[in-house]
Coordinates of C-alpha atoms in Angstrom, one line a residue:
M1 CA 45.8 -80.7 -24.1
N2 CA 42.8 -82.2 -22.3
H3 CA 44.6 -82.5 -18.9
S4 CA 41.7 -84.5 -17.6
K5 CA 43.7 -87.5 -19.1
C6 CA 46.0 -87.4 -16.5
H7 CA 43.5 -88.5 -14.3
S8 CA 42.7 -92.0 -16.1
F9 CA 46.2 -93.1 -16.3
S10 CA 45.8 -96.6 -16.0
Y11 CA 47.9 -98.3 -12.8
Y12 CA 50.9 -99.2 -14.8
R13 CA 51.3 -95.7 -16.6
I14 CA 51.0 -93.9 -13.0
Q15 CA 53.6 -96.4 -11.3
N16 CA 56.1 -96.5 -14.4
D17 CA 55.5 -93.4 -15.5
G18 CA 54.0 -90.6 -13.8
F19 CA 56.6 -90.7 -11.0
K20 CA 59.0 -88.9 -13.1
N21 CA 56.4 -85.7 -14.5
P22 CA 55.6 -83.6 -11.4
K23 CA 52.7 -82.3 -13.0
V24 CA 51.3 -85.6 -12.9
K25 CA 53.2 -86.3 -9.5
S26 CA 51.4 -83.7 -8.2
L27 CA 47.8 -84.9 -9.4
L28 CA 48.7 -88.2 -7.6
P29 CA 46.3 -87.7 -4.6
K30 CA 43.4 -86.8 -6.2
V31 CA 44.1 -89.9 -8.7
K32 CA 44.2 -91.9 -5.6
S33 CA 40.8 -90.6 -4.3
L34 CA 39.3 -90.8 -8.0
L35 CA 40.5 -94.1 -8.0
A36 CA 38.4 -95.2 -4.1
I37 CA 35.5 -93.3 -5.2
V38 CA 35.3 -95.6 -8.8
G39 CA 36.4 -98.7 -6.5
V40 CA 33.0 -98.6 -4.0
A41 CA 31.2 -97.8 -6.9
A42 CA 32.1 -101.2 -9.0
M43 CA 31.4 -102.8 -5.9
A44 CA 27.9 -101.6 -5.1
A45 CA 27.5 -102.1 -9.1
W46 CA 28.5 -105.8 -7.9
A47 CA 25.2 -106.7 -6.0
L48 CA 23.3 -105.8 -9.1
F49 CA 24.4 -109.0 -10.7
D50 CA 26.7 -112.4 -10.2
S51 CA 30.0 -111.2 -9.5
S52 CA 31.0 -114.4 -10.4
S53 CA 31.0 -114.3 -13.8
L54 CA 33.4 -111.6 -13.6
V55 CA 35.7 -113.6 -11.2
E56 CA 36.1 -116.5 -13.9
H57 CA 37.4 -113.3 -16.2
N58 CA 40.1 -112.1 -14.1
L59 CA 43.0 -113.4 -16.2
G60 CA 46.5 -112.8 -15.4
E61 CA 49.2 -111.9 -17.7
N62 CA 50.2 -115.3 -18.1
D63 CA 46.4 -116.8 -18.9
F64 CA 45.4 -114.4 -21.3
D65 CA 42.0 -114.6 -22.8
S66 CA 40.3 -112.7 -25.6
R67 CA 37.3 -112.7 -23.1
T68 CA 38.9 -109.8 -21.2
R69 CA 38.4 -107.1 -24.2
S70 CA 34.8 -107.4 -24.1
L71 CA 34.4 -106.8 -19.8
S72 CA 32.9 -103.9 -19.1
L73 CA 34.6 -103.6 -15.6
P74 CA 38.4 -104.9 -16.0
K75 CA 40.6 -105.4 -13.2
Q76 CA 44.1 -103.7 -13.2
P77 CA 46.8 -106.0 -10.7
D78 CA 46.3 -104.7 -7.8
G79 CA 42.8 -105.9 -8.0
E80 CA 41.0 -102.6 -8.0
V81 CA 38.2 -102.3 -10.2
Y82 CA 38.5 -99.1 -13.2
L83 CA 35.0 -98.0 -15.0
T84 CA 36.5 -98.7 -19.0
S85 CA 34.2 -96.6 -22.0
D86 CA 32.9 -98.9 -24.4
K87 CA 33.6 -96.7 -27.3
P88 CA 36.0 -98.6 -29.7
L89 CA 39.7 -97.2 -29.8
Q90 CA 41.8 -96.7 -32.9
K91 CA 45.3 -99.1 -32.3
F92 CA 48.4 -98.3 -33.3
I93 CA 52.4 -99.2 -33.4
I94 CA 55.7 -98.0 -33.7
I95 CA 58.2 -100.3 -34.7
S96 CA 61.6 -98.8 -34.8
Q97 CA 65.3 -99.5 -33.4
Q98 CA 66.6 -98.9 -29.8
R99 CA 68.4 -94.9 -29.8
S100 CA 66.6 -94.1 -32.6
G101 CA 64.1 -90.9 -31.0
T102 CA 61.4 -93.4 -29.4
G103 CA 61.3 -91.8 -26.0
F104 CA 60.8 -88.3 -27.7
F105 CA 58.2 -89.5 -30.3
T106 CA 56.0 -91.6 -27.7
S107 CA 56.1 -88.6 -25.5
L108 CA 54.9 -86.2 -27.9
L109 CA 52.3 -88.5 -29.2
D110 CA 51.1 -89.2 -25.4
H111 CA 51.0 -85.9 -25.1
H112 CA 47.7 -85.1 -27.6
E113 CA 44.5 -85.5 -25.7
N114 CA 42.9 -88.1 -28.2
V115 CA 46.2 -90.2 -27.7
R116 CA 47.7 -92.7 -25.6
C117 CA 50.6 -93.9 -26.0
G118 CA 53.2 -96.5 -24.7
H119 CA 56.7 -97.4 -24.2
E120 CA 58.4 -100.5 -25.0
E121 CA 55.3 -102.7 -23.4
F122 CA 57.1 -105.9 -24.6
Y123 CA 60.4 -105.3 -22.7
L124 CA 58.8 -103.1 -19.8
R125 CA 56.0 -105.9 -19.1
L126 CA 58.0 -108.7 -19.2
G127 CA 61.2 -108.2 -18.5
Y128 CA 64.6 -109.3 -20.1
L129 CA 64.5 -112.8 -19.4
S130 CA 61.0 -113.2 -20.1
L131 CA 60.8 -111.5 -23.5
H132 CA 64.1 -113.7 -24.6
D133 CA 62.0 -116.8 -23.4
L134 CA 59.1 -115.6 -25.6
L135 CA 60.9 -115.0 -28.6
K136 CA 63.5 -117.9 -28.7
E137 CA 60.6 -120.5 -27.4
G138 CA 57.2 -119.1 -27.6
T139 CA 54.6 -119.3 -30.5
F140 CA 53.6 -116.5 -32.9
G141 CA 50.0 -117.0 -31.0
E142 CA 51.9 -116.8 -27.7
Y143 CA 53.3 -113.9 -29.0
M144 CA 50.1 -112.0 -30.4
E145 CA 48.3 -112.8 -27.3
K146 CA 51.1 -110.5 -25.1
F147 CA 50.7 -108.1 -27.9
H148 CA 46.6 -107.9 -27.3
F149 CA 47.1 -108.1 -23.8
F150 CA 49.3 -105.1 -23.5
V151 CA 47.0 -102.7 -26.1
D152 CA 44.2 -103.9 -23.2
E153 CA 45.8 -103.2 -20.3
L154 CA 46.9 -99.6 -22.2
S155 CA 43.4 -99.1 -23.0
E156 CA 41.4 -99.8 -19.6
G157 CA 40.7 -97.1 -17.2
V158 CA 39.4 -95.1 -20.4
D159 CA 36.5 -92.8 -18.9
A160 CA 33.1 -92.3 -20.8
T161 CA 34.1 -88.5 -20.8
E162 CA 37.3 -88.8 -22.1
N163 CA 38.3 -87.9 -25.7
L164 CA 41.0 -90.7 -25.7
T165 CA 40.5 -92.3 -29.4
H166 CA 43.6 -94.0 -30.7
V167 CA 45.7 -96.1 -28.0
G168 CA 49.0 -97.8 -29.0
F169 CA 53.0 -98.2 -28.1
E170 CA 55.9 -99.0 -29.7
I171 CA 58.2 -102.7 -30.5
M172 CA 61.8 -102.8 -31.6
H173 CA 63.2 -104.5 -34.3
N174 CA 64.3 -107.1 -32.2
Q175 CA 61.4 -107.7 -30.0
G176 CA 59.8 -109.7 -32.4
I177 CA 59.3 -107.9 -35.8
L178 CA 62.1 -109.3 -37.6
L179 CA 61.8 -112.7 -36.4
H180 CA 57.9 -113.0 -37.3
G181 CA 58.3 -110.5 -40.1
S182 CA 55.7 -110.9 -42.6
R183 CA 53.4 -113.1 -40.7
L184 CA 53.1 -110.3 -38.2
I185 CA 52.8 -107.1 -40.6
H186 CA 50.0 -109.0 -41.9
E187 CA 48.7 -109.6 -38.7
L188 CA 48.7 -106.1 -37.8
N189 CA 47.0 -105.1 -41.2
K190 CA 44.2 -107.7 -40.7
E191 CA 43.4 -105.9 -37.6
N192 CA 43.5 -102.2 -38.8
I193 CA 46.5 -101.3 -36.8
R194 CA 47.9 -98.2 -38.0
V195 CA 51.5 -98.7 -38.1
I196 CA 54.3 -96.2 -38.1
H197 CA 58.1 -96.5 -39.0
L198 CA 60.4 -94.3 -36.7
I199 CA 63.8 -94.6 -38.6
R200 CA 67.1 -92.8 -37.7
R201 CA 69.0 -91.7 -40.4
N202 CA 72.3 -91.0 -38.7
K203 CA 73.4 -94.8 -37.2
F204 CA 76.6 -93.2 -36.2
L205 CA 75.3 -91.2 -33.8
Q206 CA 72.6 -94.0 -32.9
Y207 CA 75.7 -96.1 -32.4
I208 CA 77.5 -93.2 -29.8
S209 CA 73.8 -92.8 -28.6
D210 CA 73.4 -97.2 -27.9
R211 CA 76.9 -97.7 -26.5
T212 CA 77.3 -94.6 -23.8
N213 CA 73.9 -95.9 -22.7
A214 CA 74.8 -99.3 -21.8
K215 CA 78.6 -98.3 -20.7
D216 CA 76.5 -95.7 -18.1
I217 CA 74.3 -99.2 -17.5
K218 CA 77.5 -101.1 -16.4
M219 CA 79.3 -97.9 -14.9
N220 CA 76.0 -97.6 -12.4
M221 CA 75.2 -101.3 -11.7
H222 CA 78.8 -101.8 -11.1
H223 CA 79.9 -98.5 -9.6
S224 CA 82.7 -100.1 -6.9
D225 CA 84.6 -101.9 -9.8
I226 CA 85.3 -99.1 -11.4
S227 CA 88.7 -98.6 -11.7
N228 CA 88.9 -95.5 -13.2
T229 CA 89.0 -92.5 -10.9
D230 CA 87.8 -89.7 -13.0
D231 CA 84.9 -91.8 -14.2
K232 CA 84.5 -92.9 -10.4
T233 CA 84.1 -89.3 -9.5
K234 CA 82.0 -88.1 -12.1
H235 CA 79.1 -90.5 -11.4
A236 CA 79.4 -90.6 -7.6
E237 CA 76.7 -88.6 -7.2
E238 CA 74.6 -90.7 -10.2
K239 CA 74.6 -94.3 -9.3
T240 CA 70.8 -94.5 -11.5
H241 CA 70.4 -94.7 -15.1
N242 CA 67.7 -92.7 -16.7
P243 CA 68.0 -93.5 -20.7
H244 CA 65.5 -90.6 -21.1
P245 CA 66.3 -87.6 -18.9
T246 CA 64.2 -84.8 -18.0
D247 CA 66.4 -83.0 -16.1
K248 CA 70.1 -81.9 -16.9
T249 CA 71.7 -83.1 -13.6
E250 CA 71.1 -86.6 -14.9
L251 CA 73.0 -85.5 -18.4
T252 CA 76.4 -85.3 -16.4
G253 CA 77.5 -88.6 -16.5
I254 CA 76.7 -90.2 -19.9
R255 CA 77.7 -86.5 -21.6
S256 CA 81.2 -87.3 -19.8
I257 CA 81.5 -91.0 -20.8
Q258 CA 84.5 -91.7 -23.7
L259 CA 84.1 -95.0 -26.1
E260 CA 86.8 -97.4 -27.4
S261 CA 88.2 -96.4 -30.5
D262 CA 86.8 -100.2 -32.1
V263 CA 86.4 -99.4 -35.6
E264 CA 85.4 -103.0 -36.6
D265 CA 82.3 -102.3 -34.0
I266 CA 81.3 -99.0 -35.3
L267 CA 81.2 -100.3 -38.9
N268 CA 79.2 -103.4 -38.2
Y269 CA 77.0 -101.8 -35.9
L270 CA 76.1 -98.9 -38.6
D271 CA 75.6 -102.1 -41.5
E272 CA 73.3 -104.3 -39.1
K273 CA 71.1 -101.1 -38.6
S274 CA 71.0 -100.0 -42.0
E275 CA 69.7 -103.1 -42.9
E276 CA 67.5 -103.7 -40.7
D277 CA 65.8 -100.2 -41.7
S278 CA 65.7 -101.6 -44.9
E279 CA 64.3 -104.9 -44.4
V280 CA 61.4 -103.8 -42.1
E281 CA 60.6 -100.8 -44.9
N282 CA 60.5 -104.0 -47.3
L283 CA 58.4 -106.0 -45.5
L284 CA 55.5 -103.0 -44.6
S285 CA 55.5 -101.9 -48.4
A286 CA 54.8 -105.5 -49.5
E287 CA 51.8 -105.8 -46.8
F288 CA 50.6 -102.0 -46.9
G289 CA 51.6 -100.4 -50.2
N290 CA 53.1 -97.0 -50.2
D291 CA 50.8 -95.2 -48.4
G292 CA 49.1 -98.0 -45.7
Y293 CA 52.0 -97.3 -43.0
L294 CA 53.8 -93.6 -42.6
T295 CA 58.1 -93.6 -42.0
V296 CA 59.3 -90.7 -39.5
Y297 CA 62.6 -89.7 -39.5
Y298 CA 64.1 -88.7 -36.2
E299 CA 66.4 -85.9 -37.8
D300 CA 62.9 -84.7 -39.2
L301 CA 61.1 -84.3 -36.0
N302 CA 64.1 -82.6 -35.0
N303 CA 64.2 -80.3 -38.0
D304 CA 60.6 -79.5 -37.6
K305 CA 58.8 -80.9 -34.5
Q306 CA 55.0 -79.8 -35.0
G307 CA 54.7 -80.4 -39.0
E308 CA 56.4 -84.1 -38.6
M309 CA 53.9 -84.5 -36.3
N310 CA 50.8 -82.9 -38.0
R311 CA 51.5 -85.4 -40.5
V312 CA 51.5 -88.1 -38.0
F313 CA 48.4 -87.0 -36.6
D314 CA 47.0 -86.7 -40.1
F315 CA 48.1 -90.4 -40.5
L316 CA 46.0 -91.5 -37.3
G317 CA 43.0 -89.7 -38.3
V318 CA 43.3 -87.2 -35.5
E319 CA 42.5 -83.4 -35.2
H320 CA 46.2 -81.0 -35.5
E321 CA 47.1 -80.0 -31.9
V322 CA 50.7 -78.4 -30.7
V323 CA 52.2 -81.3 -28.7
S324 CA 55.5 -81.1 -26.6
S325 CA 57.9 -83.4 -24.1
D326 CA 59.5 -83.2 -21.0
L327 CA 62.8 -85.5 -22.9
I328 CA 66.1 -83.3 -22.7
K329 CA 68.4 -84.2 -25.4
I330 CA 71.2 -86.1 -24.1
H331 CA 74.0 -85.4 -26.6
E332 CA 72.7 -81.9 -27.8
G333 CA 75.4 -79.8 -29.5
K334 CA 78.3 -82.0 -28.5
R335 CA 80.7 -82.9 -31.4
A336 CA 80.7 -86.7 -32.0
R337 CA 84.4 -86.7 -31.5
E338 CA 84.4 -86.1 -28.1
Y339 CA 83.2 -89.3 -27.2
F340 CA 85.9 -91.4 -28.5
K341 CA 89.7 -91.8 -27.3
E342 CA 91.6 -92.3 -30.8
K343 CA 89.8 -89.2 -32.7
T344 CA 92.1 -89.8 -35.6
V345 CA 91.4 -93.6 -36.0
V346 CA 87.3 -93.4 -35.8
Q347 CA 87.5 -90.4 -38.8
N348 CA 89.5 -92.0 -41.0
A349 CA 87.7 -95.2 -41.1
I350 CA 84.0 -93.7 -41.1
R351 CA 85.3 -91.2 -44.2
D352 CA 86.7 -94.1 -46.1
S353 CA 83.6 -95.7 -45.9
K354 CA 79.9 -95.7 -47.4
Y355 CA 78.7 -93.9 -44.2
A356 CA 81.0 -91.1 -44.5
F357 CA 78.1 -88.3 -44.4
V358 CA 76.8 -89.3 -41.0
L359 CA 79.9 -87.0 -39.8
D360 CA 78.7 -83.8 -41.2
A361 CA 76.1 -81.9 -39.4
D362 CA 72.8 -82.8 -40.2
L363 CA 71.0 -81.7 -37.3
P364 CA 70.4 -78.0 -35.6
S365 CA 71.2 -80.0 -32.5
Y366 CA 74.4 -81.4 -34.0
P367 CA 77.7 -79.8 -35.3
G368 CA 79.3 -82.7 -36.5
W369 CA 82.6 -84.2 -36.4

């Protein structure tokens, strides 16, 4: 990995991701110094031309204009100006569902020296309420404006000496993919945006991850309202929720969670998520054909991380590179039945359904039911 990449993280990436990574945290003073130098250089450059032409292009998130993509001196939310290379960047999108291994996958991609990969930018940058309003009341044009704005934000701060060639982020099925359907997929194809579909085959483990994650959020948000003394004690020292932990001490609370044995909820979830995967696969194949997009399975990524990543690198058009992630698997080595209060009820219901296979061990780190 080219570690100079760390110095060119955008303002957003440092603020939201950097402090969780000790390596980036240690570089923060150097980054600030570098940005200060760049700021001074930019101010000097302004004296050479009419700065008013830049001011009119200083557009906020709600005032997106395609002109921002042509600026050589983009402005960050804090007002500082960072230099950006004029070289074109290949854009890509990862389409998936929550709790399907997207955090792991994007961290591996972002480790490649030629790739900058964001996360759930629609959710992280807009927040739940604004995203909800955009999907419910916004037009397709407004959705695409946000899409391009997020890509531009991730592209900003690219130094001309940096080896970055690809930039992208992830969009969940429920963040506009299914809503805009074929129209959105066609637009991605028209703009030559590479599409990767990340799928988790074992929807039962995805269910466990989703529901324990949701319960952990609730327990941390309403810590004082927890009536169960044991649960309150287990979360006494962990009042903040981290869906993508990098430290084993962050796993204690979420691994201890017990779920209700709601068979109807489980089977409905498995149906819904499986149908979503099929719908998106049909949309992609109809637009791109069999070879125009790439499907990656989380289980394959776990079994052969580097082999699968090399396949991804081939699809994107970058050199093979050994990549790694600081993220820790939350449920590794734990049997599925340990998460349920009425184990037999859940086991029998799934055994009698078309999803019986999800009870079997299908990963080196998953011992099965």
